[in-house]
């Protein structure tokens, strides 16, 4: 099996993860600011959880996959700083309270962390590929949100996603890969990615610097 087969086998699940009214309204500028900031706050928390997951994945990766994963790990740490800068510009306080959806995503990362490497590396590719496609669907983005669209649609990011796909394909070639678990992980990620957009639209108003109470 190859990683890309997962997408062609489950077009509906994939569409749910990568197309959403959140992304459409981010493109046309009708997205409520509170929804955008809720996404920003929760995605920052997700990326922190992803850094821990990715560090552990790197620790158990075979030699040929180490470069793409080490580069990705540095990129994720850098991204946390980028989120902090974007939040500061908006006067947004980045808190530490996870929405139940962000919590559920963290739990999924923990399960993947404890499972076989081929499932985990494929799962990481699914998460990143989902973001690439989702943000492409929002391109070019309303001017207010354009830096975010650009962040996940650069050729460098697409190259990183391709590198992860190569690492996932290599892992999926091995004998005895639990294909049912790979497939299940794909569907779980697609579902939680959709929930994440959904959450942002229904959950709003994170705290700003200077808010009362
Ligand atoms: C990513 C993300 C991509 N930031 N948030 C979710 C909910 N899924 C995937 O990860 P990265 O590290 O921002 O490219």
CSV table of N, CA and C in Angstrom, one decimal, residues 22 31 43 49 65-66 76 122 142 147 155 160 173-174 184 193 200 211:
chain,number,residue,atom,x,y,z
A,22,UNK,N,-15.3,27.3,7.2
A,22,UNK,CA,-14.3,28.1,7.9
A,22,UNK,C,-13.3,28.6,6.9
A,31,UNK,N,-15.4,35.6,7.7
A,31,UNK,CA,-15.2,34.8,8.9
A,31,UNK,C,-15.2,35.7,10.1
A,43,UNK,N,-5.0,26.0,17.7
A,43,UNK,CA,-4.0,25.4,16.8
A,43,UNK,C,-2.6,25.6,17.4
A,49,UNK,N,1.5,20.1,21.1
A,49,UNK,CA,1.3,18.7,21.3
A,49,UNK,C,2.0,17.9,20.1
A,65,UNK,N,14.7,8.2,7.4
A,65,UNK,CA,13.6,9.2,7.7
A,65,UNK,C,14.0,10.3,8.6
A,66,UNK,N,15.2,10.1,9.2
A,66,UNK,CA,15.6,11.1,10.2
A,66,UNK,C,15.7,12.5,9.7
A,76,UNK,N,8.6,22.9,13.5
A,76,UNK,CA,7.4,23.0,14.4
A,76,UNK,C,7.8,23.9,15.6
A,122,UNK,N,2.8,7.6,8.9
A,122,UNK,CA,1.7,7.8,7.9
A,122,UNK,C,0.8,8.9,8.4
A,142,UNK,N,-8.5,36.3,2.3
A,142,UNK,CA,-8.7,37.7,2.5
A,142,UNK,C,-7.4,38.3,3.0
A,147,UNK,N,-1.3,36.0,5.5
A,147,UNK,CA,-0.1,35.4,6.0
A,147,UNK,C,-0.3,33.9,6.4
A,155,UNK,N,6.0,26.6,-1.4
A,155,UNK,CA,6.6,25.4,-2.0
A,155,UNK,C,7.5,24.6,-1.0
A,160,UNK,N,8.1,19.6,2.1
A,160,UNK,CA,8.1,18.9,3.4
A,160,UNK,C,7.1,17.8,3.4
A,173,UNK,N,6.1,-0.2,3.0
A,173,UNK,CA,6.6,-1.3,2.1
A,173,UNK,C,7.0,-2.5,3.0
A,174,UNK,N,7.3,-2.3,4.2
A,174,UNK,CA,7.8,-3.4,5.1
A,174,UNK,C,6.8,-4.5,5.2
A,184,UNK,N,-7.4,2.9,9.8
A,184,UNK,CA,-8.2,3.5,10.9
A,184,UNK,C,-7.6,4.8,11.3
A,193,UNK,N,-9.7,16.4,12.1
A,193,UNK,CA,-9.3,17.6,11.3
A,193,UNK,C,-10.6,18.4,11.0
A,200,UNK,N,-13.7,25.7,15.6
A,200,UNK,CA,-13.4,27.1,15.5
A,200,UNK,C,-14.6,28.0,15.1
A,211,UNK,N,-8.2,42.3,28.9
A,211,UNK,CA,-9.6,41.9,29.2
A,211,UNK,C,-9.8,41.9,30.7
